[in-house]
Coordinates of C-alpha atoms and ligand atoms in Angstrom, one line a residue:
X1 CA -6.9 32.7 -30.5
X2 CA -7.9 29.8 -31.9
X3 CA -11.1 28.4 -30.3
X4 CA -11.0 24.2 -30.1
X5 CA -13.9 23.9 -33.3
X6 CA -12.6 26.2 -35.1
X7 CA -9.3 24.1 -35.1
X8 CA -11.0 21.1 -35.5
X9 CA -12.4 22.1 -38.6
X10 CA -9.3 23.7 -40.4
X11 CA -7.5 20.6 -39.8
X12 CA -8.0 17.0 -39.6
X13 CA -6.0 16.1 -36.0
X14 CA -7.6 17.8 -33.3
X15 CA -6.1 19.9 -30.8
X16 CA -5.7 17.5 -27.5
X17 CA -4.2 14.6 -29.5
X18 CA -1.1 16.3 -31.1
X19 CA 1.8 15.0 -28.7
X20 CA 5.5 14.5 -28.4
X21 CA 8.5 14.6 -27.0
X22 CA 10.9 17.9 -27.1
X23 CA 14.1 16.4 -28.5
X24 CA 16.0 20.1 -28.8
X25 CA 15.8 23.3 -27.1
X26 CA 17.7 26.2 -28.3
X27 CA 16.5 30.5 -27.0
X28 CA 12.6 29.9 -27.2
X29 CA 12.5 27.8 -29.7
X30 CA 12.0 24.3 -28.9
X31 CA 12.0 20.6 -31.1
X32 CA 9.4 18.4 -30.8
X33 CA 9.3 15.2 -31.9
X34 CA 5.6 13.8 -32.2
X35 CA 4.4 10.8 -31.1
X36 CA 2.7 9.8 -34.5
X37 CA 3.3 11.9 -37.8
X38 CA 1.7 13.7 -39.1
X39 CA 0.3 14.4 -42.8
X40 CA 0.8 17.5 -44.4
X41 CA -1.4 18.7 -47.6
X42 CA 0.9 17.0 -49.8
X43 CA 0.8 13.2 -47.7
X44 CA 3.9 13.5 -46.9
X45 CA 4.5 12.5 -43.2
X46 CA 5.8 15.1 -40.8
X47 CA 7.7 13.6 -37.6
X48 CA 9.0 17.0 -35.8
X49 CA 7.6 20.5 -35.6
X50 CA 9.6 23.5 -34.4
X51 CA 8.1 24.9 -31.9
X52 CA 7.4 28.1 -29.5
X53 CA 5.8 28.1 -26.3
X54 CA 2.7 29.5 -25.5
X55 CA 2.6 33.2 -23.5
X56 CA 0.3 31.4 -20.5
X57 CA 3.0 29.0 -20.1
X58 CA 5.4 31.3 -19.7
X59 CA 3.0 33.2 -17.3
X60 CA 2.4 30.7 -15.1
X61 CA 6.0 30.2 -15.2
X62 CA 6.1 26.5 -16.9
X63 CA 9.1 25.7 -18.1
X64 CA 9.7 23.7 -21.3
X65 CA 12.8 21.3 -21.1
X66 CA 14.2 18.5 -23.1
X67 CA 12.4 15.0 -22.6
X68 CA 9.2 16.9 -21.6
X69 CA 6.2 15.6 -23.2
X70 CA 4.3 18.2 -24.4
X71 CA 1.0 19.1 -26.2
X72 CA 1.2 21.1 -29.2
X73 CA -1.5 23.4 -31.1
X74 CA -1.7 25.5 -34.6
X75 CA 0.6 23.0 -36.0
X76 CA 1.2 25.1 -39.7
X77 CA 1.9 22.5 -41.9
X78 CA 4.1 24.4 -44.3
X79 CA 6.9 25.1 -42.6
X80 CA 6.4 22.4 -39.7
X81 CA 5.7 24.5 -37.2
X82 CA 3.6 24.2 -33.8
X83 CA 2.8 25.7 -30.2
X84 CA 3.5 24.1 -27.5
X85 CA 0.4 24.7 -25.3
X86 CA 0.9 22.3 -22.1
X87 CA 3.3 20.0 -20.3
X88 CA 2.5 17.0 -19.3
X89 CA 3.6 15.8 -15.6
X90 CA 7.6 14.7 -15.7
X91 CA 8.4 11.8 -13.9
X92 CA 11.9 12.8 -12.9
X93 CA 13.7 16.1 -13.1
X94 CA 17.4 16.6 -13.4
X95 CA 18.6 20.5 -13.8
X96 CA 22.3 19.4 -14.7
X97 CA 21.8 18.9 -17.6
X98 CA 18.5 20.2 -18.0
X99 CA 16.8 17.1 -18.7
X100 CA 12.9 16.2 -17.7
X101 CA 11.5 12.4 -17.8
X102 CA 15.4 10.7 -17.7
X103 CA 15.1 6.9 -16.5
X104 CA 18.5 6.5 -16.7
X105 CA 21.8 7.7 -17.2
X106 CA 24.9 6.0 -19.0
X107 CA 28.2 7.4 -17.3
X108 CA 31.1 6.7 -19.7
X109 CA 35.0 6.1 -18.5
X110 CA 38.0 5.6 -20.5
X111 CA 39.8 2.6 -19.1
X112 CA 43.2 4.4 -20.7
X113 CA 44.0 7.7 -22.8
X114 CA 42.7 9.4 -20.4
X115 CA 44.0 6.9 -17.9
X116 CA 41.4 5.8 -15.7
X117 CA 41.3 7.3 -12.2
X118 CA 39.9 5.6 -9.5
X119 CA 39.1 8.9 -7.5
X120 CA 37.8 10.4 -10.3
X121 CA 35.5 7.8 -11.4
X122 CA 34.6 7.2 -7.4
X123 CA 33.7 11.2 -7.5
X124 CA 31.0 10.4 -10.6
X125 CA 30.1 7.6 -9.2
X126 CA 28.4 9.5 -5.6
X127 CA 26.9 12.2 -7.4
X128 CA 25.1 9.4 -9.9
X129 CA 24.0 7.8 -6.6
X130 CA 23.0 11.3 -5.7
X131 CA 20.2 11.8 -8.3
X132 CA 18.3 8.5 -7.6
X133 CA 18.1 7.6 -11.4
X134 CA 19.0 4.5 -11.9
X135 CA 22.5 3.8 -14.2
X136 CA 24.9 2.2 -15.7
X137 CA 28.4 2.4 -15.7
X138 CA 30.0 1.8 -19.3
X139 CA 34.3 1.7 -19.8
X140 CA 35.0 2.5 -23.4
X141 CA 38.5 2.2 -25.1
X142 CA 38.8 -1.5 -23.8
X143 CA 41.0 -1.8 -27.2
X144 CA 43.7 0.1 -25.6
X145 CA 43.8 -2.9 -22.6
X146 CA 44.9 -6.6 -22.4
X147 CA 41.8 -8.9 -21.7
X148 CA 43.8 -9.8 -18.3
X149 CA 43.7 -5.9 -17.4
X150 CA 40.3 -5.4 -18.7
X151 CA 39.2 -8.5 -16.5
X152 CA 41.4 -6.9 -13.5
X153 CA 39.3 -3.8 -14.1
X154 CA 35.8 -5.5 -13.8
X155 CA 37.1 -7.1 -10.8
X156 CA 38.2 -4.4 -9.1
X157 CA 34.9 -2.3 -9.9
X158 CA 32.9 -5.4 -8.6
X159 CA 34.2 -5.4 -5.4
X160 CA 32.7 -1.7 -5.5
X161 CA 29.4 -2.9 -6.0
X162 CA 29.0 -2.3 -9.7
X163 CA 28.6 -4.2 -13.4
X164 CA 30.5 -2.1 -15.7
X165 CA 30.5 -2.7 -19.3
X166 CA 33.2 -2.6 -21.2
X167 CA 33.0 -1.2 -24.5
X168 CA 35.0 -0.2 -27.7
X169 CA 33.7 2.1 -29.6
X170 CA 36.5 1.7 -32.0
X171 CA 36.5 -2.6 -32.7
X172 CA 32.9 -2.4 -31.5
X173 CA 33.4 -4.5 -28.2
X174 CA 30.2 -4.5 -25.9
X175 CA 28.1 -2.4 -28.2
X176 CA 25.6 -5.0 -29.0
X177 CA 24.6 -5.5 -25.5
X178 CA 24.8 -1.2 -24.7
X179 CA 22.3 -0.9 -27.7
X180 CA 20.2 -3.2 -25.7
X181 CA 20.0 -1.4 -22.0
X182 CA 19.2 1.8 -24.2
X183 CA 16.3 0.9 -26.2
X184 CA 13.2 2.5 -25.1
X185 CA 14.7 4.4 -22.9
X186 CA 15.5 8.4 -22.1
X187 CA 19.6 7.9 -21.1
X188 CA 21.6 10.8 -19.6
X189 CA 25.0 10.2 -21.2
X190 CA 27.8 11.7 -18.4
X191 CA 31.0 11.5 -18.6
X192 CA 34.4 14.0 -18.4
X193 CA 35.6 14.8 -21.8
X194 CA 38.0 12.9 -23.9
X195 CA 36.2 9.4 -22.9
X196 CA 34.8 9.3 -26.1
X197 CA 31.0 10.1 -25.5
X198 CA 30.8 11.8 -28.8
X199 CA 32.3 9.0 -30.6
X200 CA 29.7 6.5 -29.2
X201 CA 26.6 9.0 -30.3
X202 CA 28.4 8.8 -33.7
X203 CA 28.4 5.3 -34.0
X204 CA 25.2 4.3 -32.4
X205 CA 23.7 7.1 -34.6
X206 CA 25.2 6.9 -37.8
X207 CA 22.8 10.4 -39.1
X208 CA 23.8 12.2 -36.2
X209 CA 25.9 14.6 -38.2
X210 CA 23.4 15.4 -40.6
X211 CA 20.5 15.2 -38.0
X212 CA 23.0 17.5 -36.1
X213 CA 23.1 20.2 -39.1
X214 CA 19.4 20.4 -39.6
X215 CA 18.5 21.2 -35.9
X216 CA 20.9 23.7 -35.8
X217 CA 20.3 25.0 -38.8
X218 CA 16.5 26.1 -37.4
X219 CA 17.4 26.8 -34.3
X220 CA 21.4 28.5 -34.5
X221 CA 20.7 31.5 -32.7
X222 CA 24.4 32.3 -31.9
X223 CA 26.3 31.1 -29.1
X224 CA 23.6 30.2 -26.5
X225 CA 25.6 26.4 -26.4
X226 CA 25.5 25.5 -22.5
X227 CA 21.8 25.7 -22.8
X228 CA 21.5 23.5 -25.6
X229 CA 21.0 20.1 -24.6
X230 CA 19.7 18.1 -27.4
X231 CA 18.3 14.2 -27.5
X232 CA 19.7 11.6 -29.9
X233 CA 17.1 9.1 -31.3
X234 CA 18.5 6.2 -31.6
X235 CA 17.6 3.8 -34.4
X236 CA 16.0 0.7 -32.5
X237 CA 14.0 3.6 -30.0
X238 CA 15.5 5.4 -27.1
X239 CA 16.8 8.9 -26.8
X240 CA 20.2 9.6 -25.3
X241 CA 21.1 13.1 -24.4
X242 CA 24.7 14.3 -24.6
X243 CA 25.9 16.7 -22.0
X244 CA 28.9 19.1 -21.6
X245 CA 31.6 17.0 -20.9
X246 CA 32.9 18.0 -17.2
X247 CA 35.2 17.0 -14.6
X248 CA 34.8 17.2 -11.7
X249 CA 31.1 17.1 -10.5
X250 CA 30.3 19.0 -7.3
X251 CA 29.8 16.4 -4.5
X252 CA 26.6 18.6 -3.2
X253 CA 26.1 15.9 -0.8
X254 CA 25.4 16.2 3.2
X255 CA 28.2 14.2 5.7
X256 CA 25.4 12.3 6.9
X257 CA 24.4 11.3 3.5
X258 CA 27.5 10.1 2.0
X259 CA 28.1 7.1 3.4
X260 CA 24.8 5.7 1.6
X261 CA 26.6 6.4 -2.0
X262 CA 28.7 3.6 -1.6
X263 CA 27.5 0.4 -2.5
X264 CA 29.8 -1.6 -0.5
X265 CA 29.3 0.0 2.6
X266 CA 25.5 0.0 2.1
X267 CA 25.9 -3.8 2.4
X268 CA 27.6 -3.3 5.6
X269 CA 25.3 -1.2 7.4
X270 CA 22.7 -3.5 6.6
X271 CA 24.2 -5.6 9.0
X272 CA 23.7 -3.7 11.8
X273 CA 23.3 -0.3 13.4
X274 CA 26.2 1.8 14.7
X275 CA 26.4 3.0 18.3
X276 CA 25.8 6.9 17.7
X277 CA 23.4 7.6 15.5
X278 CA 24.8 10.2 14.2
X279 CA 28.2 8.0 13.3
X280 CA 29.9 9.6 10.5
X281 CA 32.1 6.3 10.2
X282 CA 35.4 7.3 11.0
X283 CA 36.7 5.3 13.6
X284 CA 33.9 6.3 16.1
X285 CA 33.3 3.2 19.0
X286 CA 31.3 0.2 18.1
X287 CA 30.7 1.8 14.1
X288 CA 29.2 -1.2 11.6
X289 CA 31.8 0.1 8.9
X290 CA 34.6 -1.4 8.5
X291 CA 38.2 0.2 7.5
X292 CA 39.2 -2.7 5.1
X293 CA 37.4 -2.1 1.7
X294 CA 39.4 -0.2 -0.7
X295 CA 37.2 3.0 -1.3
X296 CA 37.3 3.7 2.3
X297 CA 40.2 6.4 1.8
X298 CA 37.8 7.7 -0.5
X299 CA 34.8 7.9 1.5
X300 CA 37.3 9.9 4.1
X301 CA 38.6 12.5 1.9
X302 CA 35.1 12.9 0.3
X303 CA 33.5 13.2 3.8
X304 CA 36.1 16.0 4.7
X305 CA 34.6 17.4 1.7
X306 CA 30.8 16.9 2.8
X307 CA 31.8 18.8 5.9
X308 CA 33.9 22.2 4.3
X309 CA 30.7 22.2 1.9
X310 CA 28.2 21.9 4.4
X311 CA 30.1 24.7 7.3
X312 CA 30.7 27.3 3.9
X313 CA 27.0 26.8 3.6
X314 CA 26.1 27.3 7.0
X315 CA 28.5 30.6 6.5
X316 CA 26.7 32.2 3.9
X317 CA 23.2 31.3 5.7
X318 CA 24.5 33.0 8.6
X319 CA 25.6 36.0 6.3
X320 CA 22.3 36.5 4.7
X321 CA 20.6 36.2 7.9
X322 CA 20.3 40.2 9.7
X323 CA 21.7 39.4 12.8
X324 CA 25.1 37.4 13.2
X325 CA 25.6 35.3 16.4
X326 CA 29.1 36.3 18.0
X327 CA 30.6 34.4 20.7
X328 CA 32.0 36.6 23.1
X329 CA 35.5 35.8 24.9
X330 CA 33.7 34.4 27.7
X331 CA 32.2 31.7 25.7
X332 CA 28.9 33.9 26.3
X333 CA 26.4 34.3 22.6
X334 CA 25.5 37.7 21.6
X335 CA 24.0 38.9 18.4
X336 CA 25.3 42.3 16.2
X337 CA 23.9 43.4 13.3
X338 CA 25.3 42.5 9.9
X339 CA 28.0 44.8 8.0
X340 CA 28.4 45.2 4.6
X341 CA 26.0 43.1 3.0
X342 CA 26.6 43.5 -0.6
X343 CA 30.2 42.8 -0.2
X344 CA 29.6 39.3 1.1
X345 CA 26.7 39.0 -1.6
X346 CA 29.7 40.0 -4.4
X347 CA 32.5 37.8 -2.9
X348 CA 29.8 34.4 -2.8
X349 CA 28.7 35.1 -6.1
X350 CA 32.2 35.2 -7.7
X351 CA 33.4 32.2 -5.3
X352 CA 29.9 30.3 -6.8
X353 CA 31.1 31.4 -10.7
X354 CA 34.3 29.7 -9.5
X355 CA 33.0 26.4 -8.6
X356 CA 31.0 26.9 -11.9
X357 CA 33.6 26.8 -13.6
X358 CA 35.9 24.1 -12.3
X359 CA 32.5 21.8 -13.0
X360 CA 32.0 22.9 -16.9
X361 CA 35.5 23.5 -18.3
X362 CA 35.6 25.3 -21.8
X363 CA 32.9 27.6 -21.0
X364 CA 32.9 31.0 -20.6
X365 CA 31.8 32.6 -17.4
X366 CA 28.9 34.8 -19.9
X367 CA 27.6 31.8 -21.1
X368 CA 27.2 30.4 -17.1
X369 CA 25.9 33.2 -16.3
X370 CA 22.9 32.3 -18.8
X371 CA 23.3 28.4 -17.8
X372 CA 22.9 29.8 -14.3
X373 CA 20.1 31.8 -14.9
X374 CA 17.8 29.3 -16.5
X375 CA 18.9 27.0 -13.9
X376 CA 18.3 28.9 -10.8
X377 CA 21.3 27.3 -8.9
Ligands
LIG401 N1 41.4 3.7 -28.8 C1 40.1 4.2 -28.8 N2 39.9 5.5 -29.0 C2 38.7 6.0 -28.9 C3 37.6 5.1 -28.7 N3 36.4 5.9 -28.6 C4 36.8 7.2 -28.8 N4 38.2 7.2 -29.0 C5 39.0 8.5 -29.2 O1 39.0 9.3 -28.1 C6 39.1 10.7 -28.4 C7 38.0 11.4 -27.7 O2 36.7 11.0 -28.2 P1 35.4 11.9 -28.1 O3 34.3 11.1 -28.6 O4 35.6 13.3 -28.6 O5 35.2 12.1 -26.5 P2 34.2 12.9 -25.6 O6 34.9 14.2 -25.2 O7 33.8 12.1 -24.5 O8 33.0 13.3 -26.5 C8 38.9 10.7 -29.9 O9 40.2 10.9 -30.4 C9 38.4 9.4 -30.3 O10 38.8 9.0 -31.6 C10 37.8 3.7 -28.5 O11 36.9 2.9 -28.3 N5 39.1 3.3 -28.6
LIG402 MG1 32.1 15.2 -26.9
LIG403 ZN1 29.5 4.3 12.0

């Protein structure tokens, strides 16, 4: 080990000041872009070091994701390579994707091809209310649309409660004022597949493909893809990280909770307070929410949801639990100890691969598995 004078004299930057932001993160080997270059022997400036993490991180059981800031030491100037030797705090944590310090995310819709679909886009909608980061809702392919049905669009998503921007990636519609909302900023790009994410990342990138190449080039360890969620840097500042294209998000949300993921009904129940307080809005006496707004239907079908989520989760509480609580015929509670523990351990794990896999389509179950692993769902 490298004591901190030693390393001070073999190299003119000294340990505590070497910082940056891991952009990739591929097995254990992890990208970091620094904060300020640096100068190798022959003055040439250095901007990213490949990086492992130190064994007392992994000890204390610090894990290193993308958008972590991160202090690096030993940086070896040959081959641009570094440790990373501590995390700095995150602000925010998301773990799908795993992304640390995110301040917002960008969800992208097609307004057609695919066709846009208003359940569907109400579905990404409550699980970006979910996560508390702020974002911004962005509807590409406008080329395909009249400007009467683009403006019938906005319309419509207004009376939702939102601002979306529409964009083209294709005649370049809207991209001006999307390059402004990113700059500076870490952006969660979400999306289901076929909206044309990647497109975007091309054309607000124009390197990408070569950047793409290099990364993987260092870091191509064979097929460990789900894991590798890499940040974009975009040219006027910002980082935007792409993410498996999926879906159908899990709603992961309580009955109780929902409600508050709507924007329009948020207005309404500031106006007053319902009679029960624990009013799940559907037709209750004296509830605040009305049943004219046009997402209502959604909010009903998503709360049936809520509810089947919440009593299979209860379910498998119950069957990890030793003792199961019976009701006898006579309406009377007893307990009896539980049976065949590992089959109900085998059946949830497969039905939890399932749901897995209706989120992330294209992906094997092996690959998951690892997905799942690092996760800890
Ligand atoms: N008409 C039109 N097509 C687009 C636009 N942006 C992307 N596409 C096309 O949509 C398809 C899917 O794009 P891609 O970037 O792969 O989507 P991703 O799955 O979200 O990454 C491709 O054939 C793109 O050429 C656009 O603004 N207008
Ligand atoms: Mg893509
Ligand atoms: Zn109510």
């Amino acid at each position: 080990m490298h004591d901190l004078t030693s390393l001070h004299h073999s190299s003119p930057t000294t340990v505590s000041n070497i910082i940056g932001t891991v952009v990739a993160v591929q097995a254990n080997f992890y990208q970091v872009r620094l904060d300020s270059p640096l100068k190798d022997y022959n003055d040439a400036a250095i901007s990213h070091l490949l990086c492992t993490r130190r064994t007392r991180l992994k000890k204390i059981g610090q894990t290193v994701m993308v958008g972590d800031r991160v202090m690096v030491e030993e940086p070896d100037y040959q081959d641009a390579r570094g440790a990373i030797a501590q995390v700095l705090d995150r602000k925010t944590q998301l773990s799908r994707p795993p992304v640390a310090n995110a301040e917002q995310m960008l969800l992208v819709f097609a307004l057609d091809e695919p066709l846009l679909e208003p359940w569907q886009l109400s579905r990404f909608l409550i699980k970006a209310e979910s996560t508390e980061i702020p974002f911004l809702l962005c509807l590409n392919k406008a080329d395909l649309l009249t400007s009467t049905q683009q403006k019938t669009w906005e319309e419509r998503l207004e009376k939702w409660g939102y601002n979306p921007l529409l964009i083209s990636v294709k005649t370049f519609q809207g991209l001006e004022a999307l390059k402004n909302c990113l700059k500076d900023k870490i952006t969660i790009l979400a999306g289901p597949s076929g909206v044309g994410k990647s497109s975007l990342i091309n054309t607000l990138i124009p390197q990408v493909k070569q950047r793409v190449n290099r990364v993987s080039g260092k870091l191509q360890k064979g097929r460990h893809t789900t894991r590798h969620v890499e940040l974009f840097e975009l040219p006027q500042g910002g980082l935007l990280a792409d993410t498996p294209g999926f879906n159908k998000p899990n709603l992961d949300c309580s009955p109780s909770q929902l409600i508050h993921y709507f924007p329009e009904a948020r207005k309404q129940l500031e106006r007053g307070t319902c009679q029960f307080s624990n009013c799940l809005h559907r037709g209750e006496p004296n509830c605040v929410i009305e049943e004219k707004w046009e997402r209502y239907e959604h909010y009903l079908t998503f709360l049936e949801e809520a509810i089947a989520q919440q009593e299979a989760t209860q379910q498998m509480a119950d069957q990890e639990s030793t003792l199961k609580v019976k009701i006898k015929t006579s309406g009377e509670e007893y307990y009896e100890p539980k049976l065949e523990t590992k089959k109900y351990r085998r059946t949830s794990r497969r039905q939890k691969h399932q749901n897995l896999q209706d989120l992330y389509d294209n992906q094997s179950l092996e690959e998951l598995e690892e997905f799942e692993d690092d996760l800890d769902f």
